[in-house]
Amino acid sequence: MPRLLYLCENINFIVPNANIKLEKVEVMLPGCESLPDVIQDISPDLDSYYLVKRLPVVELVKEEFVKEILRKGHFTGISVGTRVDNHTVVAVLPSGHLILSVDKDLYQELGLSGKPSKYTGRNATRFVVEIDLFNANHSNGKKQYNRVLWSLKDRLNLTFNFIFSWEPINEEKVNFMQLTRLWDKYVLEDLSIVSHTIQKTQTTVVPKLSHNQSLVSTPGDGQDVSSIYEYIGTISCDANQVGGPGIYSSSYTCPEPCEEVKGITCQRWSGLISSEKIKQLLKALRSFVKSDAFVPWAALTVHGFDDSPVSWWRKEHGFHKNGCNLYTILILPDDTYWLYMAIGTNDECP
Amino acid sequence: METSLLYRNLPSEKLVQELGTDKDGEEYIQHFIQQRIPHHEARFGQYLNIEKTGRKKLRTPRKAANLRKKQVLSAADKKQLKLFDIPEDQQKYKLYEPLHHLWLAYMRDCLRIPPISAQAQGIKLLKCDLHGSFMKVTKSTCPTYIGMCGILLQETKNTFKIITQTDQLKTVPKANCEFTFVVDELVVTIHGKHFRLKSSERALKGKIKDKITIDM
């Protein structure tokens, strides 16, 4: 039975970096009519990400690349146009792992050992190959390194269109000289992060959240956490909520208890966003909510790629009827957070 | 009548010279084997030993009733005797390169003269002997076997014994593997799943069923 699961946790500290591949980020601020400057300064659309066409996978494995690029910054990359249930998907994580999600025929020709996917039953039709690029054995002259190079290059020359983002640790500006030098044979395209704003200037009603609210959800009860999440969702989708009396269609009302605010801003950025940016946003939102009295809470929603081979904590992610892997952090002024996670059928509960 | 006129014992000294020993019966057989197969001397000698020993160490000799059946060495016997093993000093790739060239000539003979259709070639390939061919594992359910290549030295019912260029003797199971070898312009792929016959049997009655799957 396909199922969707919602988890809610009440926590007092920032969730550590969970290595999810980030496609969309949404920030919702009730009580603000426009995005505050604090957030605007660090907005993701100041960054850009890159597309490389027909990049051979072997380029991501070479020692030079690992030393000069992977170890010196946060490199996140994923192949484009490939579906995780049909094709081969390649992903590179900032922790130095190269993940290949391959189908049975390719796995039987490739020559690298991997594990069968958890979501395919007895006769495995998908396999996941994980290569640790930061391992000491992954260096020139060692057997493992030669084997990896041989199977990715000589055996089957796998090439993909790849999007990536790279943030070097020690430099202020992204210095692409090294990367363009290594990949001068391939076409590099600059892609910008798209942003979309929803603003409501009239007074709207939002749920009132308190840190001692019970998290045990009882369906039907207006106070439960899942209806709060649903309401936040309707705001972010810009759905027409209120029908008014006398109209046959039921009207959707804010779960009790609720309060009135002057306006809501909902800003969405889509593209490949690095997890470092999320950390910065979270920090900024946290201090903003504390400082501004008109803002009762803030919500940060992060969506992962549908076709990503990995999800939280490098666990396997699959696509059944949908590939949702997203989480929302509701930031309250007293330094507490609510974390909602939505997982699909072919996902492991983190 | 005096028997000495009819027959006489063979002159013992001459016998000893001819046979190289003056031992008799079982001792003679042991000596004979030792002469011919020097490095197996200890094992074979033990095999002939009639004393009953623990099953783990030695096989007990066959009972008289079974002697009427064809006396074939079982797999356990073969393993113990190490008759079919290739000793370490002979596990060198260079030694077998001439064998490979011989095999190529044999294959060309087989497949070219007279010129035959592709289907007939296929039938011939089924029956031909592959010892000395340069085989490569192209597909396998086990990723470590993929890419192994070398000259085929022994073919058993379920395995291929290949010597690689780094002088390593590898035993590759036929099941769940696909092998490829090349003869001039002809590239032949063998699906190991359907090839699990001893090479001698395959040559005699090598037949592949019609409905086969190439999925591993």
XYZ file of C-alpha atoms in Angstrom:
566
model
C 0.000 0.000 0.000
C 1.549 3.279 -0.946
C 1.537 5.656 1.930
C 2.675 9.082 2.904
C 4.003 9.688 6.311
C 4.166 12.892 8.284
C 6.420 13.152 11.257
C 6.492 15.949 13.725
C 9.143 16.609 16.276
C 9.505 19.328 18.817
C 13.131 20.196 19.181
C 15.305 22.793 20.775
C 18.307 22.810 18.552
C 19.082 23.063 14.882
C 18.794 19.835 12.955
C 22.291 18.972 11.740
C 23.005 18.819 8.044
C 21.170 15.862 6.650
C 22.639 15.700 3.135
C 19.429 15.945 1.247
C 19.561 17.174 -2.336
C 17.679 20.446 -2.356
C 15.488 21.559 -5.150
C 13.168 24.144 -3.627
C 13.184 26.305 -0.530
C 10.226 28.246 0.805
C 10.146 30.803 3.529
C 6.872 31.879 5.044
C 6.663 34.906 7.341
C 3.321 35.872 8.754
C 3.237 39.470 9.931
C 5.538 40.762 7.215
C 4.315 42.458 4.108
C 7.493 41.929 2.233
C 10.620 39.950 2.662
C 12.792 41.600 5.291
C 16.236 42.841 4.322
C 17.937 40.379 6.582
C 16.577 37.525 4.539
C 16.935 39.354 1.260
C 20.674 39.707 1.818
C 21.246 36.006 1.979
C 18.580 34.941 -0.471
C 19.563 31.974 -2.610
C 18.927 33.767 -5.866
C 22.202 35.553 -5.453
C 23.881 32.224 -6.045
C 23.813 30.274 -9.212
C 24.311 26.684 -10.113
C 25.826 25.126 -13.201
C 24.940 22.619 -15.832
C 27.560 20.467 -17.545
C 26.525 18.692 -20.687
C 27.596 15.126 -21.414
C 30.003 14.872 -18.543
C 31.580 11.414 -18.217
C 31.121 10.051 -14.718
C 34.793 9.184 -14.615
C 35.603 12.919 -14.326
C 33.925 12.974 -10.934
C 36.096 10.171 -9.696
C 39.558 11.288 -10.759
C 42.005 12.064 -8.007
C 42.699 15.566 -9.271
C 39.054 16.480 -9.089
C 38.693 15.041 -5.605
C 41.718 16.908 -4.275
C 41.107 20.278 -5.846
C 37.365 20.542 -5.859
C 35.633 18.098 -3.552
C 37.928 18.490 -0.595
C 38.064 22.261 -0.847
C 34.411 23.065 -0.615
C 30.867 21.831 -0.634
C 30.157 20.177 -3.937
C 26.646 18.933 -4.586
C 25.670 17.486 -7.925
C 22.997 15.365 -9.512
C 22.328 14.115 -13.028
C 19.494 15.783 -14.920
C 16.783 14.191 -16.959
C 17.277 10.776 -15.389
C 14.548 9.066 -13.430
C 15.386 7.058 -10.348
C 12.956 4.274 -11.183
C 13.952 3.823 -14.831
C 17.356 5.159 -15.669
C 20.706 5.515 -14.051
C 21.027 8.390 -11.615
C 24.349 9.799 -10.471
C 24.728 12.018 -7.434
C 27.687 13.525 -5.629
C 27.345 14.547 -2.004
C 29.409 17.065 -0.049
C 30.563 14.216 2.192
C 32.547 12.832 -0.729
C 30.294 9.996 -1.772
C 29.421 9.212 -5.353
C 26.097 7.410 -5.556
C 25.031 5.531 -8.664
C 21.549 4.095 -8.847
C 21.606 1.586 -11.708
C 19.293 -0.983 -13.185
C 20.078 -4.704 -13.306
C 21.527 -4.870 -16.819
C 23.927 -2.045 -16.210
C 24.980 -3.439 -12.862
C 25.795 -6.785 -14.444
C 28.061 -5.065 -16.940
C 29.610 -2.360 -14.837
C 31.942 -4.264 -12.555
C 31.570 -2.242 -9.359
C 30.032 -3.907 -6.361
C 26.945 -2.421 -4.828
C 23.837 -3.399 -2.911
C 20.415 -4.261 -4.253
C 17.810 -1.588 -3.723
C 15.546 -2.076 -0.750
C 12.466 -1.284 -2.759
C 12.563 -4.018 -5.349
C 11.718 -7.204 -3.513
C 13.395 -10.559 -3.989
C 14.423 -10.351 -7.595
C 16.378 -7.167 -7.414
C 16.007 -4.951 -10.443
C 17.841 -1.910 -9.111
C 21.187 -1.613 -7.453
C 22.890 1.184 -5.602
C 26.635 1.595 -5.951
C 28.319 3.868 -3.449
C 31.903 5.008 -3.865
C 33.667 6.813 -1.053
C 35.894 9.340 -2.774
C 37.481 10.529 0.456
C 38.711 7.076 1.342
C 42.469 6.605 1.632
C 42.289 3.733 -0.879
C 40.934 6.028 -3.517
C 44.264 7.309 -4.757
C 46.429 6.855 -7.799
C 48.043 3.471 -8.044
C 45.734 1.657 -5.681
C 43.682 -1.291 -6.877
C 40.333 0.152 -5.894
C 40.984 3.420 -7.699
C 42.134 1.654 -10.860
C 39.141 -0.620 -10.794
C 36.711 2.299 -10.439
C 38.369 4.191 -13.280
C 38.412 1.129 -15.495
C 34.772 0.269 -15.046
C 33.521 3.837 -15.470
C 35.717 4.653 -18.431
C 36.959 1.615 -20.336
C 34.144 -0.751 -19.584
C 31.190 1.536 -20.050
C 31.723 5.173 -20.763
C 28.805 6.620 -18.814
C 28.028 10.234 -19.578
C 25.290 12.455 -18.206
C 24.054 16.013 -18.141
C 24.883 17.080 -14.655
C 23.908 20.054 -12.492
C 26.104 21.051 -9.605
C 26.857 23.773 -7.150
C 30.180 24.360 -5.488
C 31.048 26.574 -2.558
C 34.712 26.702 -1.687
C 35.344 26.918 2.032
C 38.168 29.398 2.226
C 37.369 31.849 -0.521
C 34.781 34.555 -0.663
C 33.980 34.354 -4.306
C 33.526 31.200 -6.217
C 36.700 30.686 -8.132
C 35.908 28.628 -11.113
C 39.318 28.722 -12.668
C 40.247 25.332 -11.289
C 37.021 23.750 -12.368
C 37.052 25.175 -15.869
C 40.620 24.036 -16.242
C 39.739 20.480 -15.310
C 36.598 20.386 -17.375
C 37.614 22.493 -20.353
C 36.410 19.864 -22.815
C 32.855 20.138 -21.600
C 30.241 22.842 -21.942
C 29.478 24.656 -18.676
C 26.249 26.609 -18.463
C 25.290 29.086 -15.792
C 21.781 28.621 -14.432
C 20.094 30.961 -12.024
C 17.800 30.131 -9.165
C 14.211 31.078 -9.901
C 12.287 32.906 -7.208
C 8.557 33.299 -6.786
C 6.721 35.482 -4.263
C 3.274 35.350 -2.789
C 2.287 38.389 -0.764
C -0.884 39.051 1.106
C -1.226 42.582 2.353
C -4.648 42.292 3.944
C -5.106 40.987 7.450
C -5.122 37.215 7.477
C -5.602 34.626 10.078
C -2.821 32.258 11.063
C -2.601 29.508 13.643
C -1.254 30.457 17.009
C 1.549 28.181 17.977
C 2.863 27.684 21.450
C 5.818 25.612 22.432
C 3.899 23.476 24.882
C 1.307 22.391 22.373
C 0.666 18.687 22.359
C 2.051 16.928 19.353
C -0.197 13.927 19.510
C -2.573 14.459 16.655
C -6.174 13.524 17.044
C -8.000 13.750 13.739
C -11.025 15.975 13.782
C -9.656 18.086 16.548
C -8.885 21.536 15.191
C -5.766 21.881 17.258
C -3.776 19.026 15.946
C -0.435 19.497 14.262
C -1.371 17.953 10.919
C -4.157 20.483 10.356
C -1.720 23.286 11.176
C 0.608 21.885 8.540
C -2.225 21.618 6.057
C -3.181 25.212 6.655
C 0.366 26.383 6.090
C 0.311 24.377 2.894
C -2.816 26.123 1.663
C -1.178 29.496 2.256
C 1.917 28.505 0.337
C -0.123 27.164 -2.558
C -2.035 30.449 -2.568
C -5.301 28.526 -2.391
C -8.590 30.263 -2.105
C -9.620 29.296 1.369
C -12.737 30.942 2.446
C -15.985 30.210 0.644
C -18.273 32.139 2.872
C -21.660 31.136 4.228
C -24.373 30.009 1.864
C -21.993 28.445 -0.644
C -22.227 24.697 -1.063
C -18.530 24.006 -1.129
C -17.096 23.772 2.345
C -14.843 26.540 3.431
C -11.510 25.886 4.912
C -10.870 27.674 8.149
C -7.795 28.210 10.186
C -7.356 25.690 12.970
C -7.978 27.067 16.436
C -6.450 28.838 18.301
C -5.607 31.507 15.764
C -4.614 35.120 15.605
C -4.735 37.926 13.085
C -1.670 39.306 11.391
C -1.163 42.212 9.037
C 0.024 40.223 6.054
C 2.004 37.163 4.991
C 4.999 36.839 2.735
C 5.793 33.559 1.126
C 8.931 33.359 -0.946
C 9.987 30.340 -2.943
C 13.293 29.632 -4.628
C 13.815 26.697 -6.964
C 16.971 25.309 -8.438
C 19.878 23.451 -6.920
C 20.364 24.966 -3.494
C 23.167 23.947 -1.214
C 22.628 22.895 2.347
C 24.959 25.633 3.543
C 22.464 28.186 2.295
C 19.709 26.503 4.277
C 21.773 26.771 7.417
C 22.268 30.476 6.825
C 18.578 31.028 6.184
C 17.653 29.151 9.311
C 19.988 31.245 11.399
C 18.696 34.490 9.941
C 15.061 33.492 10.396
C 15.681 32.470 13.944
C 17.155 35.839 14.900
C 14.494 37.691 12.934
C 11.606 35.950 14.661
C 13.104 36.725 18.027
C 13.675 40.368 17.234
C 10.424 41.297 15.515
C 7.314 41.312 17.717
C 4.836 41.322 14.851
C 6.062 38.013 13.512
C 4.613 35.158 15.584
C 6.542 32.367 13.843
C 8.371 31.563 10.608
C 8.263 28.466 8.432
C 11.101 27.135 6.312
C 10.177 24.373 3.898
C 12.780 22.469 1.953
C 11.958 20.165 -0.939
C 14.320 17.562 -2.267
C 14.554 16.277 -5.831
C 11.975 13.689 -6.798
C 14.589 11.667 -8.620
C 17.346 11.849 -6.118
C 18.926 8.498 -5.255
C 19.448 9.516 -1.640
C 17.413 11.171 1.017
C 18.096 11.993 4.684
C 21.301 10.678 6.139
C 22.311 9.091 2.825
C 19.425 6.655 2.974
C 18.029 5.305 -0.226
C 15.211 7.186 -1.896
C 12.897 5.743 -4.490
C 10.043 6.896 -6.640
C 6.780 5.018 -6.382
C 3.794 7.173 -7.229
C 5.617 10.272 -6.143
C 9.079 11.043 -4.976
C 8.392 13.499 -2.239
C 11.041 14.132 0.313
C 10.543 17.413 2.069
C 10.746 18.899 5.504
C 9.391 22.008 7.194
C 10.823 23.731 10.201
C 8.457 25.997 12.126
C 10.570 28.481 14.048
C 9.080 29.847 17.242
C 10.383 32.955 19.052
C 11.405 31.050 22.155
C 14.091 29.120 20.327
C 12.049 26.005 19.782
C 11.372 24.363 16.447
C 8.807 22.044 15.042
C 10.080 19.719 12.383
C 7.732 18.135 9.920
C 9.038 15.499 7.520
C 7.084 14.063 4.629
C 8.278 10.783 3.192
C 7.002 8.796 0.247
C 6.468 5.068 -0.193
C 9.973 4.164 -1.269
C 11.715 5.925 1.557
C 13.130 4.920 4.850
C 11.860 6.704 7.901
C 14.759 8.840 9.130
C 57.065 -85.951 -16.030
C 59.541 -83.421 -15.015
C 58.076 -79.934 -14.939
C 61.424 -78.417 -15.323
C 61.336 -79.439 -18.966
C 57.987 -77.741 -19.603
C 58.597 -74.550 -17.844
C 61.041 -72.746 -15.758
C 60.837 -69.691 -13.550
C 62.002 -66.586 -15.269
C 65.548 -65.654 -14.512
C 65.099 -63.286 -11.591
C 68.044 -61.067 -12.337
C 66.800 -60.284 -15.841
C 63.337 -59.484 -14.516
C 64.739 -57.176 -11.933
C 66.702 -55.384 -14.626
C 63.683 -55.030 -16.898
C 61.205 -53.998 -14.281
C 63.624 -52.027 -12.175
C 62.592 -53.729 -8.955
C 62.363 -57.112 -7.329
C 59.217 -56.310 -5.404
C 56.069 -58.260 -5.893
C 52.315 -57.626 -6.119
C 51.118 -54.498 -4.369
C 54.584 -53.265 -3.626
C 55.346 -53.495 -7.299
C 52.328 -51.376 -8.245
C 53.259 -48.724 -5.705
C 56.763 -48.620 -7.042
C 55.468 -48.364 -10.595
C 53.231 -45.404 -9.754
C 55.989 -43.672 -7.850
C 58.245 -43.938 -10.851
C 55.748 -42.434 -13.222
C 54.113 -39.761 -11.083
C 56.760 -38.732 -8.611
C 54.991 -35.902 -6.844
C 51.893 -37.951 -6.169
C 53.775 -40.804 -4.571
C 52.657 -40.336 -1.023
C 48.971 -39.894 -1.815
C 48.565 -42.781 -4.175
C 50.436 -45.076 -1.912
C 48.050 -44.199 0.868
C 45.133 -44.827 -1.418
C 46.166 -48.397 -1.908
C 46.562 -48.925 1.778
C 43.913 -51.346 2.836
C 43.912 -50.363 6.481
C 40.743 -48.606 7.440
C 41.257 -44.979 8.338
C 38.975 -42.081 9.224
C 36.745 -40.832 6.404
C 38.093 -37.331 6.657
C 41.591 -38.326 5.706
C 41.251 -41.101 3.212
C 38.660 -42.851 1.188
C 38.028 -46.489 2.032
C 38.589 -48.740 -0.952
C 35.632 -49.977 -2.929
C 33.966 -53.211 -1.855
C 34.266 -56.293 -4.040
C 30.669 -56.106 -5.200
C 31.199 -52.646 -6.623
C 34.227 -53.714 -8.535
C 32.017 -55.014 -11.293
C 30.939 -51.433 -12.079
C 33.091 -49.186 -14.152
C 35.772 -47.848 -11.872
C 35.711 -44.097 -12.120
C 37.272 -41.666 -9.727
C 34.674 -39.625 -7.858
C 34.972 -35.866 -7.389
C 36.220 -36.240 -3.837
C 38.865 -38.722 -5.007
C 39.994 -36.396 -7.744
C 40.330 -33.566 -5.315
C 42.342 -35.643 -2.953
C 44.621 -37.040 -5.601
C 45.128 -33.635 -7.179
C 45.490 -35.289 -10.541
C 43.753 -32.492 -12.375
C 45.418 -29.646 -10.570
C 47.971 -27.518 -12.277
C 51.050 -27.215 -10.112
C 52.216 -23.772 -9.090
C 55.374 -23.702 -11.140
C 53.317 -24.245 -14.272
C 50.907 -21.412 -13.608
C 52.590 -18.965 -15.946
C 50.708 -17.147 -18.654
C 53.630 -17.205 -21.071
C 53.689 -20.993 -21.124
C 50.226 -21.077 -22.582
C 50.534 -18.494 -25.311
C 51.629 -21.127 -27.870
C 48.582 -23.128 -26.832
C 46.451 -20.131 -27.672
C 47.948 -19.867 -31.135
C 47.362 -23.560 -31.697
C 43.794 -23.131 -30.671
C 43.322 -20.200 -33.040
C 44.567 -22.325 -35.909
C 42.218 -25.110 -34.875
C 39.277 -22.723 -34.742
C 40.055 -21.278 -38.133
C 40.112 -24.782 -39.507
C 36.856 -25.603 -37.843
C 34.957 -22.560 -38.948
C 36.347 -21.643 -42.307
C 37.048 -24.676 -44.353
C 34.712 -25.218 -46.121
C 32.883 -21.866 -45.928
C 29.698 -22.453 -43.933
C 26.617 -20.478 -42.961
C 26.293 -18.674 -39.661
C 23.866 -21.213 -38.296
C 26.158 -24.096 -39.080
C 28.974 -22.122 -37.511
C 26.881 -21.848 -34.386
C 26.391 -25.594 -34.210
C 30.083 -26.180 -34.735
C 30.974 -23.688 -32.020
C 28.814 -25.603 -29.595
C 30.830 -28.708 -30.137
C 34.289 -27.295 -30.418
C 36.945 -27.516 -27.771
C 37.698 -24.249 -26.007
C 40.914 -25.119 -24.237
C 43.399 -22.425 -25.157
C 40.922 -19.710 -26.034
C 41.352 -16.202 -24.618
C 38.151 -15.734 -22.640
C 36.812 -12.621 -21.050
C 33.976 -12.336 -18.551
C 31.709 -9.608 -19.901
C 28.646 -9.923 -17.686
C 28.056 -11.431 -14.303
C 25.726 -11.189 -11.346
C 28.822 -10.932 -9.202
C 30.670 -7.697 -10.066
C 34.145 -8.935 -9.153
C 34.164 -11.491 -11.970
C 33.490 -8.852 -14.609
C 36.585 -8.022 -16.586
C 38.502 -11.182 -15.770
C 40.290 -12.437 -18.826
C 42.863 -15.034 -19.704
C 43.583 -18.304 -21.418
C 41.266 -21.188 -20.662
C 43.179 -24.112 -19.216
C 40.517 -26.416 -17.877
C 36.842 -26.772 -18.404
C 34.761 -28.694 -15.913
C 31.054 -29.186 -15.801
C 30.343 -25.940 -13.963
C 33.491 -23.842 -14.147
C 36.155 -22.432 -16.374
C 39.719 -22.329 -15.097
C 41.437 -19.337 -16.571
C 45.014 -18.179 -16.217
C 45.265 -14.402 -16.199
C 48.088 -12.293 -17.515
C 49.283 -11.762 -13.978
C 49.896 -15.520 -13.625
C 46.889 -16.188 -11.462
C 44.744 -19.240 -11.932
C 41.107 -18.196 -11.531
C 38.138 -20.491 -11.287
C 35.075 -18.795 -12.726
C 31.686 -20.477 -12.342
C 29.736 -20.736 -15.568
C 26.343 -20.042 -14.066
C 25.360 -16.361 -13.909
C 28.227 -15.316 -16.156
C 28.652 -14.446 -19.794
C 31.935 -15.026 -21.577
C 33.312 -13.627 -24.800
C 36.125 -14.794 -27.018
C 37.377 -13.637 -30.376
C 38.518 -15.616 -33.402
C 39.794 -13.179 -36.064
C 36.663 -11.146 -36.857
C 34.221 -13.419 -35.115
C 33.147 -12.472 -31.590
C 31.434 -15.250 -29.706
C 29.397 -14.751 -26.546
C 28.690 -17.714 -24.321
C 25.852 -17.633 -21.835
C 27.284 -19.735 -19.065
C 23.869 -20.689 -17.781
C 23.259 -22.905 -20.810
C 26.784 -24.170 -21.149
C 27.046 -26.263 -18.043
C 28.295 -29.476 -19.598
C 31.636 -31.167 -19.523
C 33.565 -30.344 -22.666
C 33.683 -33.995 -23.735
C 29.948 -34.405 -23.347
C 29.259 -31.162 -25.112
C 31.264 -32.306 -28.095
C 29.247 -35.496 -28.388
C 25.729 -34.427 -27.686
C 25.886 -30.665 -27.364
C 22.350 -29.477 -27.832
C 20.825 -26.262 -26.618
C 17.110 -26.274 -25.992
C 14.971 -23.975 -28.070
C 13.306 -21.979 -25.334
C 16.084 -20.313 -23.420
C 16.344 -17.034 -21.579
C 19.427 -14.902 -21.427
C 18.456 -13.263 -18.182
C 20.763 -14.132 -15.305
